[in-house]
Each structure stands twice: as C-alpha cells, then as structure tokens.
PDB file of C-alpha atoms in Angstrom:
ATOM      1  CA  UNK O  19     124.868 154.549 111.734  1.00  0.00           C
ATOM      2  CA  UNK O  20     124.194 151.437 113.828  1.00  0.00           C
ATOM      3  CA  UNK O  21     123.970 149.280 110.706  1.00  0.00           C
ATOM      4  CA  UNK O  22     127.347 150.528 109.550  1.00  0.00           C
ATOM      5  CA  UNK O  23     128.849 149.790 112.958  1.00  0.00           C
ATOM      6  CA  UNK O  24     127.377 146.274 112.900  1.00  0.00           C
ATOM      7  CA  UNK O  25     128.858 145.763 109.447  1.00  0.00           C
ATOM      8  CA  UNK O  26     132.292 146.929 110.583  1.00  0.00           C
ATOM      9  CA  UNK O  27     132.204 144.581 113.577  1.00  0.00           C
ATOM     10  CA  UNK O  28     131.409 141.641 111.294  1.00  0.00           C
ATOM     11  CA  UNK O  29     134.413 142.547 109.116  1.00  0.00           C
ATOM     12  CA  UNK O  30     137.021 142.786 111.873  1.00  0.00           C
ATOM     13  CA  UNK O  31     140.062 140.568 112.169  1.00  0.00           C
ATOM     14  CA  UNK O  32     140.312 140.618 115.971  1.00  0.00           C
ATOM     15  CA  UNK O  33     144.036 140.692 116.458  1.00  0.00           C
ATOM     16  CA  UNK O  34     146.837 140.146 118.926  1.00  0.00           C
ATOM     17  CA  UNK O  35     150.361 140.351 117.515  1.00  0.00           C
ATOM     18  CA  UNK O  36     152.691 141.145 120.389  1.00  0.00           C
ATOM     19  CA  UNK O  37     155.956 139.587 121.408  1.00  0.00           C
ATOM     20  CA  UNK O  38     154.456 139.029 124.862  1.00  0.00           C
ATOM     21  CA  UNK O  39     151.414 137.084 123.588  1.00  0.00           C
ATOM     22  CA  UNK O  40     150.599 134.019 125.672  1.00  0.00           C
ATOM     23  CA  UNK O  41     148.214 131.096 125.397  1.00  0.00           C
ATOM     24  CA  UNK O  42     146.056 132.720 128.071  1.00  0.00           C
ATOM     25  CA  UNK O  43     145.857 135.945 126.061  1.00  0.00           C
ATOM     26  CA  UNK O  44     144.899 134.054 122.901  1.00  0.00           C
ATOM     27  CA  UNK O  45     142.284 132.067 124.849  1.00  0.00           C
ATOM     28  CA  UNK O  46     140.783 135.290 126.169  1.00  0.00           C
ATOM     29  CA  UNK O  47     140.743 136.840 122.687  1.00  0.00           C
ATOM     30  CA  UNK O  48     138.990 133.825 121.178  1.00  0.00           C
ATOM     31  CA  UNK O  49     136.416 133.595 123.968  1.00  0.00           C
ATOM     32  CA  UNK O  50     135.701 137.316 123.763  1.00  0.00           C
ATOM     33  CA  UNK O  51     135.370 137.093 119.976  1.00  0.00           C
ATOM     34  CA  UNK O  52     132.807 134.302 120.264  1.00  0.00           C
ATOM     35  CA  UNK O  53     130.868 136.254 122.892  1.00  0.00           C
ATOM     36  CA  UNK O  54     130.694 139.371 120.716  1.00  0.00           C
ATOM     37  CA  UNK O  55     127.475 138.577 118.934  1.00  0.00           C
ATOM     38  CA  UNK O  56     123.812 139.036 119.621  1.00  0.00           C
ATOM     39  CA  UNK O  57     121.446 137.545 117.054  1.00  0.00           C
ATOM     40  CA  UNK O  58     118.456 139.319 118.556  1.00  0.00           C
ATOM     41  CA  UNK O  59     120.112 142.674 117.898  1.00  0.00           C
ATOM     42  CA  UNK O  60     121.509 141.646 114.517  1.00  0.00           C
ATOM     43  CA  UNK O  61     125.103 141.697 115.758  1.00  0.00           C
ATOM     44  CA  UNK O  62     127.219 139.104 113.950  1.00  0.00           C
ATOM     45  CA  UNK O  63     130.529 137.695 115.138  1.00  0.00           C
ATOM     46  CA  UNK O  64     133.848 139.124 113.978  1.00  0.00           C
ATOM     47  CA  UNK O  65     135.276 137.772 110.726  1.00  0.00           C
ATOM     48  CA  UNK O  66     138.483 136.279 112.094  1.00  0.00           C
ATOM     49  CA  UNK O  67     140.930 136.088 114.953  1.00  0.00           C
ATOM     50  CA  UNK O  68     144.483 136.908 113.842  1.00  0.00           C
ATOM     51  CA  UNK O  69     147.481 135.503 115.734  1.00  0.00           C
ATOM     52  CA  UNK O  70     151.080 134.414 115.274  1.00  0.00           C
ATOM     53  CA  UNK O  71     151.630 130.921 113.765  1.00  0.00           C
ATOM     54  CA  UNK O  72     152.485 129.284 117.092  1.00  0.00           C
ATOM     55  CA  UNK O  73     148.962 130.043 118.359  1.00  0.00           C
ATOM     56  CA  UNK O  74     147.035 128.903 115.275  1.00  0.00           C
ATOM     57  CA  UNK O  75     146.196 125.375 116.462  1.00  0.00           C
ATOM     58  CA  UNK O  76     144.993 126.691 119.825  1.00  0.00           C
ATOM     59  CA  UNK O  77     142.803 129.328 118.177  1.00  0.00           C
ATOM     60  CA  UNK O  78     141.453 126.782 115.697  1.00  0.00           C
ATOM     61  CA  UNK O  79     140.343 124.506 118.516  1.00  0.00           C
ATOM     62  CA  UNK O  80     138.794 127.304 120.566  1.00  0.00           C
ATOM     63  CA  UNK O  81     136.910 128.782 117.594  1.00  0.00           C
ATOM     64  CA  UNK O  82     135.618 125.486 116.212  1.00  0.00           C
ATOM     65  CA  UNK O  83     131.965 125.763 115.231  1.00  0.00           C
ATOM     66  CA  UNK O  84     131.824 129.526 115.836  1.00  0.00           C
ATOM     67  CA  UNK O  85     132.016 130.612 112.195  1.00  0.00           C
ATOM     68  CA  UNK O  86     135.049 132.765 113.035  1.00  0.00           C
ATOM     69  CA  UNK O  87     138.064 132.121 110.841  1.00  0.00           C
ATOM     70  CA  UNK O  88     141.633 131.781 112.060  1.00  0.00           C
ATOM     71  CA  UNK O  89     144.083 134.177 110.408  1.00  0.00           C
ATOM     72  CA  UNK O  90     147.826 134.053 110.908  1.00  0.00           C
ATOM     73  CA  UNK O  91     150.616 136.414 110.005  1.00  0.00           C
ATOM     74  CA  UNK O  92     153.428 134.480 108.359  1.00  0.00           C
ATOM     75  CA  UNK O  93     156.301 134.946 105.966  1.00  0.00           C
ATOM     76  CA  UNK O  94     158.708 136.878 108.225  1.00  0.00           C
ATOM     77  CA  UNK O  95     156.133 139.338 109.573  1.00  0.00           C
ATOM     78  CA  UNK O  96     156.537 142.271 110.064  1.00  0.00           C
ATOM     79  CA  UNK O  97     159.811 143.098 108.273  1.00  0.00           C
ATOM     80  CA  UNK O  98     159.745 140.483 105.519  1.00  0.00           C
ATOM     81  CA  UNK O  99     163.525 140.353 105.594  1.00  0.00           C
ATOM     82  CA  UNK O 100     164.083 136.620 105.264  1.00  0.00           C
ATOM     83  CA  UNK O 101     164.836 134.311 102.321  1.00  0.00           C
ATOM     84  CA  UNK O 102     161.760 133.224 100.423  1.00  0.00           C
ATOM     85  CA  UNK O 103     162.358 129.599 101.471  1.00  0.00           C
ATOM     86  CA  UNK O 104     162.009 130.623 105.117  1.00  0.00           C
ATOM     87  CA  UNK O 105     158.907 132.656 104.384  1.00  0.00           C
ATOM     88  CA  UNK O 106     157.264 129.783 102.538  1.00  0.00           C
ATOM     89  CA  UNK O 107     158.132 127.325 105.306  1.00  0.00           C
ATOM     90  CA  UNK O 108     156.479 129.533 107.920  1.00  0.00           C
ATOM     91  CA  UNK O 109     153.368 129.896 105.775  1.00  0.00           C
ATOM     92  CA  UNK O 110     153.196 126.130 105.308  1.00  0.00           C
ATOM     93  CA  UNK O 111     153.547 125.662 109.057  1.00  0.00           C
ATOM     94  CA  UNK O 112     150.650 128.050 109.768  1.00  0.00           C
ATOM     95  CA  UNK O 113     148.440 126.387 107.162  1.00  0.00           C
ATOM     96  CA  UNK O 114     149.260 122.930 108.516  1.00  0.00           C
ATOM     97  CA  UNK O 115     148.309 124.158 111.978  1.00  0.00           C
ATOM     98  CA  UNK O 116     144.874 125.090 110.642  1.00  0.00           C
ATOM     99  CA  UNK O 117     145.032 128.714 109.447  1.00  0.00           C
ATOM    100  CA  UNK O 118     142.149 129.689 107.177  1.00  0.00           C
ATOM    101  CA  UNK O 119     143.856 132.906 106.129  1.00  0.00           C
ATOM    102  CA  UNK O 120     147.456 134.087 105.851  1.00  0.00           C
ATOM    103  CA  UNK O 121     148.601 137.706 106.194  1.00  0.00           C
ATOM    104  CA  UNK O 122     152.028 138.117 104.562  1.00  0.00           C
ATOM    105  CA  UNK O 123     154.239 141.166 103.993  1.00  0.00           C
ATOM    106  CA  UNK O 124     155.870 142.125 100.724  1.00  0.00           C
ATOM    107  CA  UNK O 125     159.587 142.890 100.451  1.00  0.00           C
ATOM    108  CA  UNK O 126     159.351 146.668 100.565  1.00  0.00           C
ATOM    109  CA  UNK O 127     163.032 147.175  99.897  1.00  0.00           C
ATOM    110  CA  UNK O 128     162.783 145.172  96.683  1.00  0.00           C
ATOM    111  CA  UNK O 129     159.777 147.242  95.613  1.00  0.00           C
ATOM    112  CA  UNK O 130     161.587 150.518  96.275  1.00  0.00           C
ATOM    113  CA  UNK O 131     164.640 149.250  94.346  1.00  0.00           C
ATOM    114  CA  UNK O 132     162.418 148.419  91.393  1.00  0.00           C
ATOM    115  CA  UNK O 133     162.816 144.644  91.637  1.00  0.00           C
ATOM    116  CA  UNK O 134     159.213 144.047  90.699  1.00  0.00           C
ATOM    117  CA  UNK O 135     159.733 140.460  89.578  1.00  0.00           C
ATOM    118  CA  UNK O 136     160.922 139.512  93.070  1.00  0.00           C
ATOM    119  CA  UNK O 137     157.931 141.123  94.739  1.00  0.00           C
ATOM    120  CA  UNK O 138     155.484 139.413  92.400  1.00  0.00           C
ATOM    121  CA  UNK O 139     157.199 136.023  92.505  1.00  0.00           C
ATOM    122  CA  UNK O 140     157.384 135.991  96.313  1.00  0.00           C
ATOM    123  CA  UNK O 141     153.654 136.655  96.546  1.00  0.00           C
ATOM    124  CA  UNK O 142     153.044 133.869  94.026  1.00  0.00           C
ATOM    125  CA  UNK O 143     155.222 131.419  95.968  1.00  0.00           C
ATOM    126  CA  UNK O 144     153.429 132.188  99.208  1.00  0.00           C
ATOM    127  CA  UNK O 145     150.041 131.980  97.500  1.00  0.00           C
ATOM    128  CA  UNK O 146     150.954 128.476  96.336  1.00  0.00           C
ATOM    129  CA  UNK O 147     152.029 127.553  99.876  1.00  0.00           C
ATOM    130  CA  UNK O 148     148.647 128.744 101.181  1.00  0.00           C
ATOM    131  CA  UNK O 149     146.767 125.951  99.469  1.00  0.00           C
ATOM    132  CA  UNK O 150     143.102 126.585 100.226  1.00  0.00           C
ATOM    133  CA  UNK O 151     143.844 129.365 102.725  1.00  0.00           C
ATOM    134  CA  UNK O 152     143.109 132.917 101.589  1.00  0.00           C
ATOM    135  CA  UNK O 153     146.073 135.246 101.200  1.00  0.00           C
ATOM    136  CA  UNK O 154     146.118 138.839 102.431  1.00  0.00           C
ATOM    137  CA  UNK O 155     149.161 140.756 101.183  1.00  0.00           C
ATOM    138  CA  UNK O 156     150.401 143.581 103.402  1.00  0.00           C
ATOM    139  CA  UNK O 157     151.990 146.455 101.480  1.00  0.00           C
ATOM    140  CA  UNK O 158     153.183 148.459 104.525  1.00  0.00           C
ATOM    141  CA  UNK O 159     152.208 151.637 102.700  1.00  0.00           C
ATOM    142  CA  UNK O 160     153.923 153.884 105.269  1.00  0.00           C
ATOM    143  CA  UNK O 161     157.287 152.621 104.021  1.00  0.00           C
ATOM    144  CA  UNK O 162     156.620 152.827 100.281  1.00  0.00           C
ATOM    145  CA  UNK O 163     157.544 156.511  99.942  1.00  0.00           C
ATOM    146  CA  UNK O 164     155.166 157.492  97.147  1.00  0.00           C
ATOM    147  CA  UNK O 165     151.680 157.052  95.727  1.00  0.00           C
ATOM    148  CA  UNK O 166     153.251 155.497  92.624  1.00  0.00           C
ATOM    149  CA  UNK O 167     154.922 152.827  94.750  1.00  0.00           C
ATOM    150  CA  UNK O 168     151.664 152.079  96.586  1.00  0.00           C
ATOM    151  CA  UNK O 169     149.908 151.672  93.251  1.00  0.00           C
ATOM    152  CA  UNK O 170     152.653 149.434  91.888  1.00  0.00           C
ATOM    153  CA  UNK O 171     152.756 147.321  95.042  1.00  0.00           C
ATOM    154  CA  UNK O 172     148.977 146.846  94.835  1.00  0.00           C
ATOM    155  CA  UNK O 173     149.229 145.733  91.222  1.00  0.00           C
ATOM    156  CA  UNK O 174     152.099 143.326  91.887  1.00  0.00           C
ATOM    157  CA  UNK O 175     150.337 141.781  94.877  1.00  0.00           C
ATOM    158  CA  UNK O 176     147.229 141.162  92.812  1.00  0.00           C
ATOM    159  CA  UNK O 177     149.270 139.756  89.918  1.00  0.00           C
ATOM    160  CA  UNK O 178     150.952 137.400  92.388  1.00  0.00           C
ATOM    161  CA  UNK O 179     147.618 135.986  93.512  1.00  0.00           C
ATOM    162  CA  UNK O 180     146.490 138.054  96.504  1.00  0.00           C
ATOM    163  CA  UNK O 181     142.935 137.493  97.676  1.00  0.00           C
ATOM    164  CA  UNK O 182     143.188 140.726  99.685  1.00  0.00           C
ATOM    165  CA  UNK O 183     145.576 143.643  99.741  1.00  0.00           C
ATOM    166  CA  UNK O 184     146.192 145.174 103.146  1.00  0.00           C
ATOM    167  CA  UNK O 185     147.571 148.547 104.193  1.00  0.00           C
ATOM    168  CA  UNK O 186     149.884 147.921 107.106  1.00  0.00           C
ATOM    169  CA  UNK O 187     151.385 145.708 109.777  1.00  0.00           C
ATOM    170  CA  UNK O 188     150.564 148.190 112.541  1.00  0.00           C
ATOM    171  CA  UNK O 189     154.213 147.970 113.613  1.00  0.00           C
ATOM    172  CA  UNK O 190     155.524 151.262 112.210  1.00  0.00           C
ATOM    173  CA  UNK O 191     154.764 154.922 112.932  1.00  0.00           C
ATOM    174  CA  UNK O 192     152.680 155.513 109.777  1.00  0.00           C
ATOM    175  CA  UNK O 193     150.072 152.778 109.515  1.00  0.00           C
ATOM    176  CA  UNK O 194     146.766 152.902 107.644  1.00  0.00           C
ATOM    177  CA  UNK O 195     145.880 156.182 105.951  1.00  0.00           C
ATOM    178  CA  UNK O 196     142.848 157.054 103.866  1.00  0.00           C
ATOM    179  CA  UNK O 197     145.119 158.386 101.117  1.00  0.00           C
ATOM    180  CA  UNK O 198     146.904 155.043 100.742  1.00  0.00           C
ATOM    181  CA  UNK O 199     143.631 153.146 101.059  1.00  0.00           C
ATOM    182  CA  UNK O 200     142.130 155.127  98.182  1.00  0.00           C
ATOM    183  CA  UNK O 201     145.046 154.270  95.880  1.00  0.00           C
ATOM    184  CA  UNK O 202     144.723 150.593  96.776  1.00  0.00           C
ATOM    185  CA  UNK O 203     140.972 150.609  96.214  1.00  0.00           C
ATOM    186  CA  UNK O 204     141.424 152.343  92.860  1.00  0.00           C
ATOM    187  CA  UNK O 205     143.685 149.484  91.766  1.00  0.00           C
ATOM    188  CA  UNK O 206     141.158 146.937  93.061  1.00  0.00           C
ATOM    189  CA  UNK O 207     138.346 148.664  91.154  1.00  0.00           C
ATOM    190  CA  UNK O 208     140.425 148.811  87.953  1.00  0.00           C
ATOM    191  CA  UNK O 209     141.270 145.111  88.246  1.00  0.00           C
ATOM    192  CA  UNK O 210     137.605 144.245  88.823  1.00  0.00           C
ATOM    193  CA  UNK O 211     136.562 146.259  85.772  1.00  0.00           C
ATOM    194  CA  UNK O 212     139.219 144.664  83.569  1.00  0.00           C
ATOM    195  CA  UNK O 213     138.939 141.053  84.733  1.00  0.00           C
ATOM    196  CA  UNK O 214     135.652 140.615  86.568  1.00  0.00           C
ATOM    197  CA  UNK O 215     137.563 139.343  89.608  1.00  0.00           C
ATOM    198  CA  UNK O 216     137.159 141.269  92.850  1.00  0.00           C
ATOM    199  CA  UNK O 217     140.061 141.442  95.288  1.00  0.00           C
ATOM    200  CA  UNK O 218     139.414 142.276  98.943  1.00  0.00           C
ATOM    201  CA  UNK O 219     140.723 145.296 100.847  1.00  0.00           C
ATOM    202  CA  UNK O 220     141.930 145.303 104.451  1.00  0.00           C
ATOM    203  CA  UNK O 221     142.765 148.389 106.502  1.00  0.00           C
ATOM    204  CA  UNK O 222     144.972 147.813 109.529  1.00  0.00           C
ATOM    205  CA  UNK O 223     147.148 149.802 111.879  1.00  0.00           C
ATOM    206  CA  UNK O 224     146.024 152.557 114.202  1.00  0.00           C
ATOM    207  CA  UNK O 225     142.267 152.128 113.651  1.00  0.00           C
ATOM    208  CA  UNK O 226     140.991 152.039 117.205  1.00  0.00           C
ATOM    209  CA  UNK O 227     137.720 154.022 117.231  1.00  0.00           C
ATOM    210  CA  UNK O 228     134.465 153.828 115.254  1.00  0.00           C
ATOM    211  CA  UNK O 229     135.121 157.372 114.020  1.00  0.00           C
ATOM    212  CA  UNK O 230     138.400 156.201 112.482  1.00  0.00           C
ATOM    213  CA  UNK O 231     136.875 153.047 110.991  1.00  0.00           C
ATOM    214  CA  UNK O 232     133.813 154.532 109.307  1.00  0.00           C
ATOM    215  CA  UNK O 233     135.688 156.452 106.559  1.00  0.00           C
ATOM    216  CA  UNK O 234     137.368 153.199 105.446  1.00  0.00           C
ATOM    217  CA  UNK O 235     133.955 151.576 105.173  1.00  0.00           C
ATOM    218  CA  UNK O 236     132.622 154.468 103.084  1.00  0.00           C
ATOM    219  CA  UNK O 237     135.695 154.500 100.846  1.00  0.00           C
ATOM    220  CA  UNK O 238     135.345 150.771 100.232  1.00  0.00           C
ATOM    221  CA  UNK O 239     131.676 151.142  99.347  1.00  0.00           C
ATOM    222  CA  UNK O 240     132.601 153.908  96.898  1.00  0.00           C
ATOM    223  CA  UNK O 241     135.068 151.776  94.966  1.00  0.00           C
ATOM    224  CA  UNK O 242     133.698 148.225  95.116  1.00  0.00           C
ATOM    225  CA  UNK O 243     130.016 148.884  95.814  1.00  0.00           C
ATOM    226  CA  UNK O 244     127.946 148.571  98.966  1.00  0.00           C
ATOM    227  CA  UNK O 245     126.751 145.148  97.788  1.00  0.00           C
ATOM    228  CA  UNK O 246     130.331 143.846  97.925  1.00  0.00           C
ATOM    229  CA  UNK O 247     131.318 145.535 101.167  1.00  0.00           C
ATOM    230  CA  UNK O 248     131.165 142.578 103.513  1.00  0.00           C
ATOM    231  CA  UNK O 249     133.615 140.273 105.246  1.00  0.00           C
ATOM    232  CA  UNK O 250     134.341 138.473 101.983  1.00  0.00           C
ATOM    233  CA  UNK O 251     135.922 141.599 100.487  1.00  0.00           C
ATOM    234  CA  UNK O 252     136.429 144.067 103.347  1.00  0.00           C
ATOM    235  CA  UNK O 253     138.315 143.686 106.592  1.00  0.00           C
ATOM    236  CA  UNK O 254     139.694 145.888 109.349  1.00  0.00           C
ATOM    237  CA  UNK O 255     142.531 144.615 111.491  1.00  0.00           C
ATOM    238  CA  UNK O 256     141.932 145.772 115.040  1.00  0.00           C
ATOM    239  CA  UNK O 257     142.001 145.016 118.734  1.00  0.00           C
ATOM    240  CA  UNK O 258     140.728 147.977 120.749  1.00  0.00           C
ATOM    241  CA  UNK O 259     138.165 148.857 118.074  1.00  0.00           C
ATOM    242  CA  UNK O 260     136.373 145.538 118.556  1.00  0.00           C
ATOM    243  CA  UNK O 261     135.508 146.126 122.186  1.00  0.00           C
ATOM    244  CA  UNK O 262     134.498 149.727 121.570  1.00  0.00           C
ATOM    245  CA  UNK O 263     132.140 148.782 118.756  1.00  0.00           C
ATOM    246  CA  UNK O 264     130.484 145.991 120.695  1.00  0.00           C
ATOM    247  CA  UNK O 265     130.021 148.181 123.767  1.00  0.00           C
ATOM    248  CA  UNK O 266     128.322 150.815 121.592  1.00  0.00           C
ATOM    249  CA  UNK O 267     126.016 148.316 119.897  1.00  0.00           C
ATOM    250  CA  UNK O 268     124.768 146.532 122.993  1.00  0.00           C
TER     251      UNK O 268
END
C-alpha cells in the first residue's frame, strides 16, 4: 500500500486554480511542493505544480532546480468558449512564461453537435502552439452526456496531438469518475496497440483522499501496464490529496 501511495504522490499535479489565487498562495504551494519529499523514505517530489498563466513565471522561478514541472491551464479554461485565436494566444503566453506543460479544454459543445473536425483541429492548433511543452487535453467528461461521446472525444484529442487526455476541470458538479476513466484508458490502450505510441492519462476533479485515488492507479495499471504507470504517463490533479498523502507517508 505504501508503495502505491508513494507512486501516486510522485504523479500529482499539485494544483491551485481559483479566482482568488495570489502570488503568496502560489509561493506557498511551490514551497510546500518542494518540501514534500524524503529521499530516505523513498518519497519523491510531486510531478508538477499547476497554476493559471499569470503565475507561470513565478512558479518557474520558485521551482527551478527542484525537478518539479510547471503546468498551466490555458486556452479559455474552464469553459473553452473563446475563438481559437484567443485560445492559441493564451497558450503561447503560458509557454513563453516558462510552462513545461499545458492543460487545455476541448470545445464540448462542438463535440456534442458532432463537429468533430473543429474539436480535432483546435487540439492540433494548440499542440502546435505548445512547442516543446507537453499537452494535456481535458475532455470534461461530466458534460459529454454519453460513453460514446467520451470515447469519441478521447480519440479526437489523441488524433489532434494530445500527450495526455484528462478527465475534468474540477469546475463542474460531475468531475472525474471511474466509468469515464475506463473508457478513456480503453482508447489509450487501443491506440498504443495500433500505433506503438502511448498517451498519458490524467484524472482530476474531486479526488481528495487516498481511497479515492487508488482505484485510478489500479485502473491505469490494468490498461497501460504497471511498468508504464509513472509520472510520464499517469497524473492526478489534486490539492488536498497531496497533503493527505504526504502526512500518511511520513
């Protein structure tokens, strides 16, 4: 059990995405993230700190040399209801500020309407804007209305160039669910089998206890293999979970 908890901690995107975020709050999050490791006990640092674009440069400076990546939501998070030019510009801003990873949202309305070309092309445009930064594509599965839509959204995100597909923004009532996660991981496994390229999976939204996180770890192991279940291909977006895990492990 402890090894699984250590693994989860090392795969967390330690996150603050509130309208009331301040530079002091981001500073505290970064400092706490750096402190959450203990080599003697085999406890690694979290994978990333995830913030809004305006805090990227601050986080980048504070995390320098720590091994912790800087992730930024961008592209009209969380609704995605902006022209693609605006989305791309925000992504470019975050990357220029130093983001290592970008978490974008798809246009759920377009997906539901069946405008698959728009969904795919927007992901592709944002992927291009990312440059060397990794792209996590948020499906917001709680708004997609059906398993078929979740499957299609996963496929389109991957076709558009996603490095990860992610469940949720954490900003709506229905966030991550194991049912949606399984559909997404099935698509990832199918893509891996057909192409040899493995896409990462990120669960986010409402995962605040180890008991809630562990089933996502097990599901990921089932579909992509325990050998691939690491921070390169598995993430959990969290805030409260991070502290609870570390307190348990120390």
